[in-house]
PDB file of C-alpha atoms in Angstrom:
ATOM      1  CA  MET A  76       7.066 -21.519  37.677  1.00  0.00           C
ATOM      2  CA  ILE A  77      10.462 -23.153  38.771  1.00  0.00           C
ATOM      3  CA  CYS A  78      13.883 -21.726  37.427  1.00  0.00           C
ATOM      4  CA  HIS A  79      17.092 -23.031  38.084  1.00  0.00           C
ATOM      5  CA  ILE A  80      20.458 -21.210  39.096  1.00  0.00           C
ATOM      6  CA  LEU A  81      23.370 -21.669  36.618  1.00  0.00           C
ATOM      7  CA  GLY A  82      26.398 -19.672  37.345  1.00  0.00           C
ATOM      8  CA  GLY A  83      24.622 -17.165  39.501  1.00  0.00           C
ATOM      9  CA  VAL A  84      21.989 -16.478  36.574  1.00  0.00           C
ATOM     10  CA  GLU A  85      18.555 -17.549  36.977  1.00  0.00           C
ATOM     11  CA  LEU A  86      17.245 -19.596  33.992  1.00  0.00           C
ATOM     12  CA  ASP A  87      14.022 -18.639  32.250  1.00  0.00           C
ATOM     13  CA  PRO A  88      11.789 -21.971  31.486  1.00  0.00           C
ATOM     14  CA  ILE A  89      12.730 -21.821  27.686  1.00  0.00           C
ATOM     15  CA  ALA A  90      16.487 -21.676  28.282  1.00  0.00           C
ATOM     16  CA  GLU A  91      16.072 -24.548  30.908  1.00  0.00           C
ATOM     17  CA  GLU A  92      13.945 -26.834  28.470  1.00  0.00           C
ATOM     18  CA  LEU A  93      16.481 -25.965  25.530  1.00  0.00           C
ATOM     19  CA  LEU A  94      19.582 -26.577  27.556  1.00  0.00           C
ATOM     20  CA  GLY A  95      17.997 -29.647  29.104  1.00  0.00           C
ATOM     21  CA  THR A  96      17.442 -31.309  25.562  1.00  0.00           C
ATOM     22  CA  VAL A  97      20.662 -30.663  23.943  1.00  0.00           C
ATOM     23  CA  ARG A  98      22.780 -31.696  26.880  1.00  0.00           C
ATOM     24  CA  LYS A  99      21.298 -35.438  26.477  1.00  0.00           C
ATOM     25  CA  GLU A 100      22.870 -35.348  23.095  1.00  0.00           C
ATOM     26  CA  LEU A 101      26.293 -34.551  23.797  1.00  0.00           C
ATOM     27  CA  GLY A 102      28.820 -36.833  22.249  1.00  0.00           C
ATOM     28  CA  TYR A 103      26.647 -37.377  19.282  1.00  0.00           C
ATOM     29  CA  ARG A 104      29.200 -38.098  15.955  1.00  0.00           C
ATOM     30  CA  GLU A 105      28.174 -37.579  12.460  1.00  0.00           C
ATOM     31  CA  LYS A 106      27.694 -40.910  10.426  1.00  0.00           C
ATOM     32  CA  SER A 107      29.502 -41.649   7.198  1.00  0.00           C
ATOM     33  CA  GLY A 108      28.397 -39.797   4.105  1.00  0.00           C
ATOM     34  CA  GLU A 109      27.892 -36.576   6.654  1.00  0.00           C
ATOM     35  CA  HIS A 110      24.601 -38.273   7.605  1.00  0.00           C
ATOM     36  CA  THR A 111      22.964 -37.447  10.825  1.00  0.00           C
ATOM     37  CA  LYS A 112      19.562 -38.074  12.493  1.00  0.00           C
ATOM     38  CA  PHE A 113      19.072 -34.261  12.765  1.00  0.00           C
ATOM     39  CA  GLY A 114      19.596 -33.838   8.999  1.00  0.00           C
ATOM     40  CA  HIS A 115      17.260 -36.769   8.198  1.00  0.00           C
ATOM     41  CA  TRP A 116      14.630 -35.291  10.518  1.00  0.00           C
ATOM     42  CA  TYR A 117      14.770 -31.854   8.909  1.00  0.00           C
ATOM     43  CA  ALA A 118      14.747 -33.288   5.308  1.00  0.00           C
ATOM     44  CA  ASP A 119      11.564 -35.087   6.155  1.00  0.00           C
ATOM     45  CA  ARG A 120       9.917 -31.918   7.740  1.00  0.00           C
ATOM     46  CA  VAL A 121      10.703 -29.724   4.738  1.00  0.00           C
ATOM     47  CA  GLN A 122      10.274 -32.505   2.119  1.00  0.00           C
ATOM     48  CA  ASP A 123      13.818 -31.748   0.593  1.00  0.00           C
ATOM     49  CA  PRO A 124      16.152 -34.624   0.739  1.00  0.00           C
ATOM     50  CA  GLN A 125      19.282 -32.512   0.393  1.00  0.00           C
ATOM     51  CA  TYR A 126      19.432 -31.649   3.960  1.00  0.00           C
ATOM     52  CA  ARG A 127      20.015 -35.231   5.070  1.00  0.00           C
ATOM     53  CA  ASP A 128      23.770 -34.825   4.414  1.00  0.00           C
ATOM     54  CA  ALA A 129      24.079 -30.812   4.632  1.00  0.00           C
ATOM     55  CA  PRO A 130      25.938 -29.002   7.590  1.00  0.00           C
ATOM     56  CA  TRP A 131      23.783 -29.581  10.836  1.00  0.00           C
ATOM     57  CA  CYS A 132      24.485 -27.014  13.286  1.00  0.00           C
ATOM     58  CA  ASP A 133      21.299 -25.408  13.117  1.00  0.00           C
ATOM     59  CA  MET A 134      19.248 -28.365  12.162  1.00  0.00           C
ATOM     60  CA  PHE A 135      20.281 -29.780  15.336  1.00  0.00           C
ATOM     61  CA  ILE A 136      18.940 -26.770  17.034  1.00  0.00           C
ATOM     62  CA  ALA A 137      15.613 -26.864  15.218  1.00  0.00           C
ATOM     63  CA  TRP A 138      15.316 -30.559  16.299  1.00  0.00           C
ATOM     64  CA  ALA A 139      15.902 -29.862  19.901  1.00  0.00           C
ATOM     65  CA  ALA A 140      13.555 -26.826  19.927  1.00  0.00           C
ATOM     66  CA  ASP A 141      10.853 -29.203  18.550  1.00  0.00           C
ATOM     67  CA  LYS A 142      11.544 -31.945  20.806  1.00  0.00           C
ATOM     68  CA  ALA A 143      11.395 -29.497  23.890  1.00  0.00           C
ATOM     69  CA  GLY A 144       8.123 -28.023  22.394  1.00  0.00           C
ATOM     70  CA  ILE A 145       9.371 -24.397  22.071  1.00  0.00           C
ATOM     71  CA  ALA A 146      10.157 -24.322  18.313  1.00  0.00           C
ATOM     72  CA  ASP A 147       8.015 -21.274  17.964  1.00  0.00           C
ATOM     73  CA  TYR A 148      10.378 -19.184  20.043  1.00  0.00           C
ATOM     74  CA  VAL A 149      13.739 -20.779  18.991  1.00  0.00           C
ATOM     75  CA  GLY A 150      12.874 -21.012  15.347  1.00  0.00           C
ATOM     76  CA  GLN A 151      13.152 -23.723  12.591  1.00  0.00           C
ATOM     77  CA  PHE A 152      16.166 -23.155  10.372  1.00  0.00           C
ATOM     78  CA  ALA A 153      19.165 -24.648   8.497  1.00  0.00           C
ATOM     79  CA  TRP A 154      20.625 -21.837   6.996  1.00  0.00           C
ATOM     80  CA  THR A 155      22.222 -19.477   9.740  1.00  0.00           C
ATOM     81  CA  PRO A 156      22.096 -15.780   8.248  1.00  0.00           C
ATOM     82  CA  SER A 157      18.391 -16.493   7.920  1.00  0.00           C
ATOM     83  CA  HIS A 158      17.976 -17.607  11.501  1.00  0.00           C
ATOM     84  CA  ALA A 159      19.931 -14.383  12.513  1.00  0.00           C
ATOM     85  CA  VAL A 160      17.485 -12.422  10.559  1.00  0.00           C
ATOM     86  CA  TRP A 161      14.343 -14.069  12.173  1.00  0.00           C
ATOM     87  CA  PHE A 162      15.602 -13.010  15.458  1.00  0.00           C
ATOM     88  CA  ILE A 163      16.386  -9.341  14.378  1.00  0.00           C
ATOM     89  CA  LYS A 164      12.833  -9.297  12.839  1.00  0.00           C
ATOM     90  CA  GLN A 165      11.471 -10.472  16.215  1.00  0.00           C
ATOM     91  CA  ASP A 166      13.271  -7.731  18.179  1.00  0.00           C
ATOM     92  CA  ALA A 167      14.989 -10.388  20.156  1.00  0.00           C
ATOM     93  CA  TRP A 168      18.703  -9.563  19.073  1.00  0.00           C
ATOM     94  CA  THR A 169      21.406  -8.515  21.366  1.00  0.00           C
ATOM     95  CA  GLN A 170      25.133  -8.336  21.887  1.00  0.00           C
ATOM     96  CA  GLN A 171      24.883  -9.421  25.561  1.00  0.00           C
ATOM     97  CA  PRO A 172      25.243 -13.350  26.059  1.00  0.00           C
ATOM     98  CA  GLU A 173      23.110 -15.168  28.540  1.00  0.00           C
ATOM     99  CA  PRO A 174      22.556 -18.892  29.278  1.00  0.00           C
ATOM    100  CA  GLY A 175      20.054 -20.197  26.677  1.00  0.00           C
ATOM    101  CA  ALA A 176      20.795 -17.616  24.050  1.00  0.00           C
ATOM    102  CA  LEU A 177      21.637 -18.722  20.404  1.00  0.00           C
ATOM    103  CA  VAL A 178      25.111 -17.480  19.528  1.00  0.00           C
ATOM    104  CA  PHE A 179      25.929 -16.596  15.901  1.00  0.00           C
ATOM    105  CA  PHE A 180      29.433 -16.658  14.742  1.00  0.00           C
ATOM    106  CA  ASP A 181      31.463 -15.147  11.803  1.00  0.00           C
ATOM    107  CA  TRP A 182      34.865 -16.783  11.649  1.00  0.00           C
ATOM    108  CA  LYS A 183      36.146 -14.002   9.462  1.00  0.00           C
ATOM    109  CA  GLY A 184      35.324 -11.670  12.390  1.00  0.00           C
ATOM    110  CA  GLY A 185      32.592  -9.719  10.744  1.00  0.00           C
ATOM    111  CA  LYS A 186      29.594  -8.049  12.354  1.00  0.00           C
ATOM    112  CA  SER A 187      26.719  -8.479   9.930  1.00  0.00           C
ATOM    113  CA  TYR A 188      24.209 -11.080   9.909  1.00  0.00           C
ATOM    114  CA  LYS A 189      25.071 -11.931   6.170  1.00  0.00           C
ATOM    115  CA  GLY A 190      28.455 -13.288   7.279  1.00  0.00           C
ATOM    116  CA  VAL A 191      27.242 -15.765   9.807  1.00  0.00           C
ATOM    117  CA  ASP A 192      28.674 -19.089   9.311  1.00  0.00           C
ATOM    118  CA  HIS A 193      27.723 -21.187  12.420  1.00  0.00           C
ATOM    119  CA  VAL A 194      25.661 -21.164  15.582  1.00  0.00           C
ATOM    120  CA  GLY A 195      25.434 -22.831  18.908  1.00  0.00           C
ATOM    121  CA  ILE A 196      23.659 -22.324  22.306  1.00  0.00           C
ATOM    122  CA  VAL A 197      25.029 -20.411  25.298  1.00  0.00           C
ATOM    123  CA  GLU A 198      25.348 -22.658  28.331  1.00  0.00           C
ATOM    124  CA  ARG A 199      27.128 -20.230  30.631  1.00  0.00           C
ATOM    125  CA  VAL A 200      29.225 -17.122  30.622  1.00  0.00           C
ATOM    126  CA  GLU A 201      32.361 -16.550  32.537  1.00  0.00           C
ATOM    127  CA  GLY A 202      33.742 -13.078  32.206  1.00  0.00           C
ATOM    128  CA  LYS A 203      34.683 -12.345  28.420  1.00  0.00           C
ATOM    129  CA  LYS A 204      34.410 -16.319  27.337  1.00  0.00           C
ATOM    130  CA  ILE A 205      31.209 -18.177  26.690  1.00  0.00           C
ATOM    131  CA  HIS A 206      30.696 -21.905  27.171  1.00  0.00           C
ATOM    132  CA  THR A 207      28.778 -23.321  24.513  1.00  0.00           C
ATOM    133  CA  ILE A 208      26.871 -26.445  23.302  1.00  0.00           C
ATOM    134  CA  GLU A 209      27.420 -26.805  19.530  1.00  0.00           C
ATOM    135  CA  ALA A 210      26.750 -29.318  16.569  1.00  0.00           C
ATOM    136  CA  ASN A 211      28.887 -30.039  13.730  1.00  0.00           C
ATOM    137  CA  VAL A 212      32.058 -28.918  15.254  1.00  0.00           C
ATOM    138  CA  ASP A 213      35.628 -30.486  15.021  1.00  0.00           C
ATOM    139  CA  ARG A 214      34.321 -31.569  11.833  1.00  0.00           C
ATOM    140  CA  VAL A 215      31.743 -34.390  13.161  1.00  0.00           C
ATOM    141  CA  TRP A 216      31.025 -33.778  16.834  1.00  0.00           C
ATOM    142  CA  LEU A 217      28.165 -32.416  18.867  1.00  0.00           C
ATOM    143  CA  LYS A 218      30.126 -31.205  21.947  1.00  0.00           C
ATOM    144  CA  ARG A 219      30.846 -28.446  24.526  1.00  0.00           C
ATOM    145  CA  LYS A 220      33.146 -25.494  23.403  1.00  0.00           C
ATOM    146  CA  THR A 221      34.714 -22.412  25.092  1.00  0.00           C
ATOM    147  CA  ARG A 222      34.725 -19.620  22.865  1.00  0.00           C
ATOM    148  CA  GLU A 223      35.982 -15.987  22.910  1.00  0.00           C
ATOM    149  CA  THR A 224      33.503 -13.286  21.732  1.00  0.00           C
ATOM    150  CA  ASP A 225      35.570 -11.710  18.986  1.00  0.00           C
ATOM    151  CA  LYS A 226      33.988 -13.785  16.431  1.00  0.00           C
ATOM    152  CA  VAL A 227      30.474 -13.276  17.672  1.00  0.00           C
ATOM    153  CA  VAL A 228      27.923 -11.466  15.517  1.00  0.00           C
ATOM    154  CA  GLY A 229      25.150 -11.456  17.974  1.00  0.00           C
ATOM    155  CA  TYR A 230      22.748 -13.406  20.079  1.00  0.00           C
ATOM    156  CA  GLY A 231      19.223 -14.415  19.688  1.00  0.00           C
ATOM    157  CA  LEU A 232      16.940 -14.578  22.820  1.00  0.00           C
ATOM    158  CA  PRO A 233      13.979 -17.111  22.569  1.00  0.00           C
ATOM    159  CA  ARG A 234      12.708 -15.781  26.083  1.00  0.00           C
ATOM    160  CA  VAL A 235      12.298 -12.353  24.336  1.00  0.00           C
ATOM    161  CA  VAL A 236      10.495 -13.822  21.262  1.00  0.00           C
ATOM    162  CA  LYS A 237       7.958 -15.438  23.559  1.00  0.00           C
ATOM    163  CA  ALA A 238       7.732 -12.190  25.498  1.00  0.00           C
ATOM    164  CA  ASN A 239       6.873 -10.132  22.477  1.00  0.00           C
ATOM    165  CA  ALA A 240       4.489 -12.847  21.028  1.00  0.00           C
ATOM    166  CA  THR A 241       2.553 -12.756  24.513  1.00  0.00           C
ATOM    167  CA  LEU A 242       2.463  -8.963  24.533  1.00  0.00           C
ATOM    168  CA  GLY A 243       1.155  -9.125  20.926  1.00  0.00           C
ATOM    169  CA  GLU A 244      -1.378 -11.648  21.906  1.00  0.00           C
ATOM    170  CA  ILE A 245      -2.421  -9.452  24.792  1.00  0.00           C
ATOM    171  CA  ARG A 246      -2.742  -6.307  22.600  1.00  0.00           C
ATOM    172  CA  SER A 247      -4.723  -8.026  19.948  1.00  0.00           C
ATOM    173  CA  THR A 248      -7.603  -9.064  22.598  1.00  0.00           C
ATOM    174  CA  GLU A 249      -7.779  -5.862  24.569  1.00  0.00           C
ATOM    175  CA  GLN A 250     -11.313  -4.367  24.221  1.00  0.00           C
ATOM    176  CA  PRO A 251     -12.509  -0.799  25.257  1.00  0.00           C
ATOM    177  CA  PHE A 252     -14.663  -0.472  28.238  1.00  0.00           C
ATOM    178  CA  PRO A 253     -18.394  -0.170  27.321  1.00  0.00           C
ATOM    179  CA  LEU A 254     -19.569   3.072  27.243  1.00  0.00           C
ATOM    180  CA  GLY A 255     -22.270   2.410  30.082  1.00  0.00           C
ATOM    181  CA  GLU A 256     -19.560   1.569  32.603  1.00  0.00           C
ATOM    182  CA  ARG A 257     -17.361   4.833  31.769  1.00  0.00           C
ATOM    183  CA  ALA A 258     -17.484   7.274  34.636  1.00  0.00           C
ATOM    184  CA  ASP A 259     -16.413  10.058  32.296  1.00  0.00           C
ATOM    185  CA  ARG A 260     -18.897   9.515  29.473  1.00  0.00           C
ATOM    186  CA  PRO A 261     -19.768  12.616  27.880  1.00  0.00           C
ATOM    187  CA  GLN A 262     -22.969  14.100  27.809  1.00  0.00           C
ATOM    188  CA  SER A 263     -24.822  14.143  24.577  1.00  0.00           C
ATOM    189  CA  SER A 264     -25.430  17.131  22.555  1.00  0.00           C
ATOM    190  CA  PRO A 265     -27.681  18.031  19.506  1.00  0.00           C
ATOM    191  CA  LEU A 266     -24.576  18.754  17.708  1.00  0.00           C
ATOM    192  CA  ASP A 267     -23.704  15.023  17.677  1.00  0.00           C
ATOM    193  CA  VAL A 268     -26.071  14.300  14.863  1.00  0.00           C
ATOM    194  CA  LEU A 269     -23.877  16.169  12.553  1.00  0.00           C
ATOM    195  CA  GLY A 270     -21.511  13.538  12.373  1.00  0.00           C
ATOM    196  CA  THR A 271     -23.842  10.572  11.614  1.00  0.00           C
ATOM    197  CA  PRO A 272     -24.380   9.067   8.270  1.00  0.00           C
ATOM    198  CA  LEU A 273     -27.997  10.361   7.710  1.00  0.00           C
ATOM    199  CA  ALA A 274     -26.513  13.956   8.321  1.00  0.00           C
ATOM    200  CA  LEU A 275     -23.781  13.547   5.707  1.00  0.00           C
ATOM    201  CA  LEU A 276     -26.454  12.124   3.231  1.00  0.00           C
ATOM    202  CA  ALA A 277     -28.845  14.938   3.873  1.00  0.00           C
ATOM    203  CA  VAL A 278     -25.977  17.342   3.207  1.00  0.00           C
ATOM    204  CA  MET A 279     -25.059  15.865   0.022  1.00  0.00           C
ATOM    205  CA  VAL A 280     -28.872  15.909  -1.172  1.00  0.00           C
ATOM    206  CA  VAL A 281     -29.355  19.617  -0.458  1.00  0.00           C
ATOM    207  CA  THR A 282     -25.892  20.600  -1.988  1.00  0.00           C
ATOM    208  CA  THR A 283     -26.840  18.641  -5.085  1.00  0.00           C
ATOM    209  CA  VAL A 284     -30.358  20.405  -5.490  1.00  0.00           C
ATOM    210  CA  VAL A 285     -28.744  23.953  -5.089  1.00  0.00           C
ATOM    211  CA  VAL A 286     -26.168  23.364  -7.732  1.00  0.00           C
ATOM    212  CA  SER A 287     -28.930  21.961 -10.153  1.00  0.00           C
ATOM    213  CA  LEU A 288     -30.966  24.896  -9.553  1.00  0.00           C
ATOM    214  CA  ARG A 289     -28.193  27.278 -10.083  1.00  0.00           C
ATOM    215  CA  LEU A 290     -27.210  25.546 -13.285  1.00  0.00           C
ATOM    216  CA  ALA A 291     -30.802  25.770 -14.428  1.00  0.00           C
ATOM    217  CA  GLY A 292     -31.071  29.380 -13.700  1.00  0.00           C
ATOM    218  CA  ARG A 293     -28.095  30.069 -16.072  1.00  0.00           C
ATOM    219  CA  GLY A 294     -29.591  27.964 -18.805  1.00  0.00           C
ATOM    220  CA  ARG A 295     -32.741  30.187 -18.777  1.00  0.00           C
ATOM    221  CA  GLY A 296     -30.691  33.620 -19.257  1.00  0.00           C
ATOM    222  CA  HIS A 297     -31.594  35.552 -16.234  1.00  0.00           C
ATOM    223  CA  HIS A 298     -29.104  38.055 -17.387  1.00  0.00           C
ATOM    224  CA  ARG A 299     -28.411  39.627 -20.763  1.00  0.00           C
ATOM    225  CA  ARG A 300     -25.071  39.709 -22.303  1.00  0.00           C
ATOM    226  CA  PHE A 301     -23.910  42.117 -25.073  1.00  0.00           C
ATOM    227  CA  ARG A 302     -22.844  40.794 -28.436  1.00  0.00           C
ATOM    228  CA  TRP A 303     -19.327  41.494 -29.114  1.00  0.00           C
ATOM    229  CA  PRO A 304     -18.045  43.744 -30.345  1.00  0.00           C
ATOM    230  CA  TRP A 305     -20.346  46.441 -29.177  1.00  0.00           C
ATOM    231  CA  ASN A 306     -19.997  49.942 -30.300  1.00  0.00           C
ATOM    232  CA  ALA A 307     -21.766  52.589 -28.004  1.00  0.00           C
ATOM    233  CA  PRO A 308     -23.371  55.601 -29.986  1.00  0.00           C
ATOM    234  CA  SER A 309     -20.910  58.508 -29.880  1.00  0.00           C
ATOM    235  CA  ASP A 310     -22.029  62.056 -29.027  1.00  0.00           C
ATOM    236  CA  PRO A 311     -22.676  64.452 -32.154  1.00  0.00           C
ATOM    237  CA  PRO A 312     -20.217  67.193 -32.706  1.00  0.00           C
ATOM    238  CA  PRO A 313     -21.031  70.682 -31.140  1.00  0.00           C
ATOM    239  CA  GLY A 314     -23.624  72.709 -33.093  1.00  0.00           C
ATOM    240  CA  LYS A 315     -24.951  69.613 -34.973  1.00  0.00           C
ATOM    241  CA  THR A 316     -27.776  67.365 -34.002  1.00  0.00           C
ATOM    242  CA  ALA A 317     -27.772  63.798 -34.508  1.00  0.00           C
ATOM    243  CA  GLU A 318     -29.402  62.738 -37.785  1.00  0.00           C
ATOM    244  CA  ALA A 319     -32.166  60.192 -37.179  1.00  0.00           C
ATOM    245  CA  PRO A 320     -31.465  56.968 -38.975  1.00  0.00           C
ATOM    246  CA  PRO A 321     -33.545  56.334 -42.235  1.00  0.00           C
ATOM    247  CA  PRO A 322     -36.769  54.406 -41.807  1.00  0.00           C
ATOM    248  CA  MET A 323     -36.785  50.953 -42.385  1.00  0.00           C
ATOM    249  CA  GLY A 324     -39.140  50.185 -45.335  1.00  0.00           C
ATOM    250  CA  PRO A 325     -39.956  47.019 -46.993  1.00  0.00           C
ATOM    251  CA  ARG A 326     -37.366  45.356 -49.103  1.00  0.00           C
ATOM    252  CA  VAL A 327     -38.146  45.660 -52.710  1.00  0.00           C
ATOM    253  CA  SER A 328     -36.805  43.124 -55.175  1.00  0.00           C
ATOM    254  CA  PRO A 329     -35.273  44.521 -58.401  1.00  0.00           C
ATOM    255  CA  PRO A 330     -37.513  44.531 -61.325  1.00  0.00           C
ATOM    256  CA  VAL A 331     -37.254  41.393 -63.593  1.00  0.00           C
ATOM    257  CA  PRO A 332     -36.991  42.184 -67.344  1.00  0.00           C
ATOM    258  CA  ARG A 333     -39.964  41.396 -69.430  1.00  0.00           C
ATOM    259  CA  ALA A 334     -39.188  38.699 -72.065  1.00  0.00           C
ATOM    260  CA  ARG A 335     -39.600  39.895 -75.541  1.00  0.00           C
ATOM    261  CA  SER A 336     -42.174  38.074 -77.849  1.00  0.00           C
ATOM    262  CA  GLY A 337     -40.518  35.295 -79.757  1.00  0.00           C
ATOM    263  CA  SER A 338     -37.618  35.079 -77.390  1.00  0.00           C
ATOM    264  CA  PRO A 339     -37.271  32.682 -74.694  1.00  0.00           C
ATOM    265  CA  LYS A 340     -38.117  33.688 -71.108  1.00  0.00           C
ATOM    266  CA  PRO A 341     -34.929  34.436 -69.035  1.00  0.00           C
ATOM    267  CA  ALA A 342     -33.853  31.745 -66.893  1.00  0.00           C
ATOM    268  CA  SER A 343     -33.981  33.981 -63.939  1.00  0.00           C
ATOM    269  CA  ALA A 344     -37.552  34.722 -63.808  1.00  0.00           C
ATOM    270  CA  THR A 345     -40.457  32.362 -63.554  1.00  0.00           C
ATOM    271  CA  ARG A 346     -44.131  33.649 -63.575  1.00  0.00           C
ATOM    272  CA  GLU A 347     -46.885  31.332 -62.351  1.00  0.00           C
ATOM    273  CA  SER A 348     -50.170  31.475 -64.027  1.00  0.00           C
ATOM    274  CA  GLY A 349     -52.910  33.024 -61.735  1.00  0.00           C
ATOM    275  CA  SER A 350     -50.380  34.285 -59.215  1.00  0.00           C
ATOM    276  CA  VAL A 351     -48.514  37.610 -58.469  1.00  0.00           C
ATOM    277  CA  ALA A 352     -45.463  35.949 -56.962  1.00  0.00           C
ATOM    278  CA  THR A 353     -42.412  36.210 -58.873  1.00  0.00           C
ATOM    279  CA  LYS A 354     -39.126  34.139 -57.951  1.00  0.00           C
ATOM    280  CA  THR A 355     -35.974  35.881 -58.618  1.00  0.00           C
ATOM    281  CA  ARG A 356     -32.472  33.985 -58.716  1.00  0.00           C
ATOM    282  CA  VAL A 357     -29.943  35.865 -56.664  1.00  0.00           C
ATOM    283  CA  PRO A 358     -26.651  36.658 -58.453  1.00  0.00           C
ATOM    284  CA  VAL A 359     -23.789  34.462 -56.899  1.00  0.00           C
ATOM    285  CA  GLY A 360     -21.810  36.041 -54.343  1.00  0.00           C
ATOM    286  CA  THR A 361     -24.297  38.717 -53.221  1.00  0.00           C
ATOM    287  CA  GLY A 362     -25.108  36.747 -49.956  1.00  0.00           C
ATOM    288  CA  ARG A 363     -28.563  38.479 -50.138  1.00  0.00           C
ATOM    289  CA  THR A 364     -31.859  36.587 -49.956  1.00  0.00           C
ATOM    290  CA  PRO A 365     -34.521  37.910 -52.112  1.00  0.00           C
ATOM    291  CA  ALA A 366     -37.739  39.197 -50.157  1.00  0.00           C
ATOM    292  CA  ARG A 367     -40.915  37.553 -51.139  1.00  0.00           C
ATOM    293  CA  ARG A 368     -43.423  40.048 -52.244  1.00  0.00           C
ATOM    294  CA  ARG A 369     -46.631  40.050 -50.310  1.00  0.00           C
ATOM    295  CA  PRO A 370     -49.758  39.579 -52.731  1.00  0.00           C
ATOM    296  CA  TYR A 371     -51.223  43.166 -51.895  1.00  0.00           C
ATOM    297  CA  GLU A 372     -47.774  44.971 -52.892  1.00  0.00           C
ATOM    298  CA  PRO A 373     -47.872  46.527 -56.439  1.00  0.00           C
ATOM    299  CA  LYS A 374     -45.561  44.945 -59.056  1.00  0.00           C
ATOM    300  CA  GLY A 375     -42.331  46.560 -59.850  1.00  0.00           C
TER     301      GLY A 375
END
């Protein structure tokens, strides 16, 4: 890699290529109707004819970078604030000038990329002044200029864009050493199987079975619950024994009145021929169901 020395500063290959290309265009003048070959080239590139007669300071740099084969590191823009943002996002933005850097100006003296009005290329730095090559200056020219730095917003560094891109490519292709080639390969352990997919699947299956069995056990009623409310039997007062509850006998239905001769049978009683069963209508509102009399019980 051969680099030239300019003003005591060693140029990187990108700066050398860019400056070598733009120097050949010094003295170019805008044509009538604000038409330039750089604007024409950019309009064809982006398929938009409005750029053929647009301000061309940044379109000239895009043209030169493409001609030098370094467009990926310089950028392809016509709108100078967007070009500045591109360098900021590439982490290639600085406040220190150097040959080959793109210099962005705000003629109002602002320091935000939003106010960028113009862009050029730094050719060399002398003290607090920078010597530049710029397009669309003095209305129609592509020429050298000497500038103070009070109107400078910042500098974009193509060489840093390339370095960051190369570093990113290297990182994306890095591969870990194969386990067989590592000297510090850890010894295998029976516990290593716990982290395998099969072990996790087995744990899930066992957990599902255990939960299912617990739920099934609850459904069969392994433990008894009291009905609520539940009143425990109270102790009898002193000197008095608890009375036993009356024995529960069969429930007897109330007698059904016999119908007198010549009068209709009551609607509440129905006697079946050859049967001793009697159906009795329960008065409304009693909430009690009549007990069916067994055949061997005496009639009431």
